[in-house]
C-alpha positions in Angstrom: 162.5 223.5 192.5 159.7 224.0 189.9 162.3 224.1 187.1 163.9 220.8 188.1 162.9 217.1 188.1 164.2 214.3 190.3 166.4 212.0 188.2 168.1 209.8 190.8 167.8 209.1 194.5 170.4 207.0 196.3 170.4 205.7 199.9 174.0 205.3 201.0 175.2 203.5 204.2 172.0 201.6 205.2 171.5 198.2 203.6 167.9 197.3 203.2 166.6 200.8 203.3 166.1 201.5 199.7 162.9 203.5 198.9 161.9 201.2 196.0 160.0 198.8 198.4 156.3 199.5 199.1 154.8 200.6 202.4 154.1 197.8 204.9 154.7 195.1 202.3 156.5 192.0 203.5 159.7 191.1 201.6 161.5 187.9 202.4 165.2 188.4 202.5 167.7 185.7 203.2 170.6 186.7 205.5 172.7 183.5 204.9 174.3 181.4 207.5 172.2 179.5 210.0 169.6 182.3 210.2 166.2 181.5 208.7 164.3 183.9 206.4 163.4 187.2 208.1 160.3 189.0 206.9 160.5 192.7 206.6 157.8 195.4 207.1 158.8 198.8 205.8 157.1 201.6 207.7 156.8 205.0 206.0 155.1 208.2 207.2 152.1 207.5 204.9 151.7 203.9 206.1 148.7 203.2 208.4 149.8 201.6 211.7 146.9 199.2 211.7 147.9 197.7 208.3 151.5 197.5 209.5 150.4 195.7 212.7 148.2 193.3 210.7 151.0 192.5 208.2 153.4 191.8 211.0 150.9 189.7 212.9 150.1 187.7 209.7 153.9 187.1 209.1 154.3 185.8 212.7 151.2 183.7 212.5 152.1 182.1 209.2 155.0 180.2 210.8 157.8 182.7 210.7 159.5 183.3 214.1 160.9 186.7 213.2 159.7 190.0 211.7 161.8 193.0 211.1 160.3 196.6 211.2 162.3 199.2 209.3 161.7 202.9 209.3 163.6 206.1 208.3 163.3 209.7 209.5 159.8 210.8 210.5 158.5 207.2 210.5 160.7 206.1 213.4 158.2 207.0 216.1 155.5 205.1 214.2 157.8 202.0 214.1 158.4 202.2 217.9 154.7 202.4 218.5 153.9 199.5 216.2 156.6 197.4 217.9 155.2 198.2 221.4 151.7 197.2 220.3 153.0 193.9 218.8 154.9 193.2 222.1 151.7 193.6 224.1 149.8 191.3 221.8 152.3 188.4 222.1 155.5 187.7 224.0 158.3 188.9 221.6 162.0 189.4 222.1 163.2 192.7 220.6 166.5 194.0 219.2 166.6 197.7 218.2 169.3 199.0 216.0 169.7 202.7 215.2 171.9 204.0 212.3 172.3 206.9 210.0 172.3 207.0 206.2 173.0 209.6 203.5 170.4 210.3 200.9 171.6 211.8 197.6 169.1 213.4 195.3 170.1 214.4 191.8 167.8 216.9 190.0 168.0 217.8 186.3 166.9 221.2 185.0 163.7 221.4 182.8 165.0 224.6 181.2 168.2 225.1 179.3 171.0 227.1 181.0 170.5 225.8 184.5 172.9 223.4 186.2 172.2 220.0 187.6 171.5 220.1 191.4 172.8 217.5 193.9 171.1 217.5 197.3 172.7 215.4 200.1 171.2 215.0 203.6 171.5 212.5 206.5 168.5 210.6 207.9 168.2 208.3 210.9 167.3 204.7 210.3 165.7 202.3 212.7 165.5 198.5 212.6 163.5 196.6 215.1 163.7 192.8 215.1 160.9 191.0 216.9 161.3 187.3 217.5 159.2 184.6 219.2 162.3 182.7 220.3 166.0 183.2 221.0 167.3 181.1 218.0 168.6 184.1 216.1 168.6 186.7 218.9 171.7 187.8 220.8 170.6 188.5 224.4 173.9 190.3 225.0 173.2 192.9 222.3 172.9 196.4 223.7 169.5 196.9 222.0 168.0 193.7 223.4 164.7 193.8 225.3 163.1 190.7 226.8 159.3 190.0 226.3 156.9 191.9 228.5 155.7 190.0 231.6 152.1 189.7 232.5 151.6 191.9 235.6 149.0 191.3 238.3 145.7 193.1 237.6 146.3 193.1 233.8 143.4 191.5 231.9 144.3 188.2 230.3 142.5 185.9 227.9 142.7 182.6 229.8 141.9 180.5 226.7 145.1 181.7 224.9 147.0 183.0 227.9 147.5 186.4 226.1 147.0 189.8 227.6 143.8 191.5 226.6 144.0 195.2 225.5 142.5 197.5 228.1 139.3 199.3 227.0 
């Protein structure tokens, strides 16, 4: 593909998964109805897990009750790991949604005489919604997971009541 340049890239079938947003950068999106603003953290293969965790923690500590982690393709395992780390830091309800989207890339030739190339492929998309409370969470959703419970023998910070990470 040395003789072509990318002209257009479309993500079809996955709302909110456009590639124009930056890595791990919160973007407030209003979903309408009675639901309050949900803050979104986009997780990419290049994103550092620590910065994504810090961003999500800051969103939750700034007064928002919800944070949404979104990932596509190879970043899905990173999103699951980040969600599990966040759930161990604070009690969070979780809803996981898995979907598929089509990515269409259009390449133009750099030399004359070559045709335009259109590349289509499908990618898995994952959305993990983490919430402090049940106001906008459907517990009957098939992707619902309740907060983790503190188990006996697990180290806990008694000043805050939170589980301390094992060293």
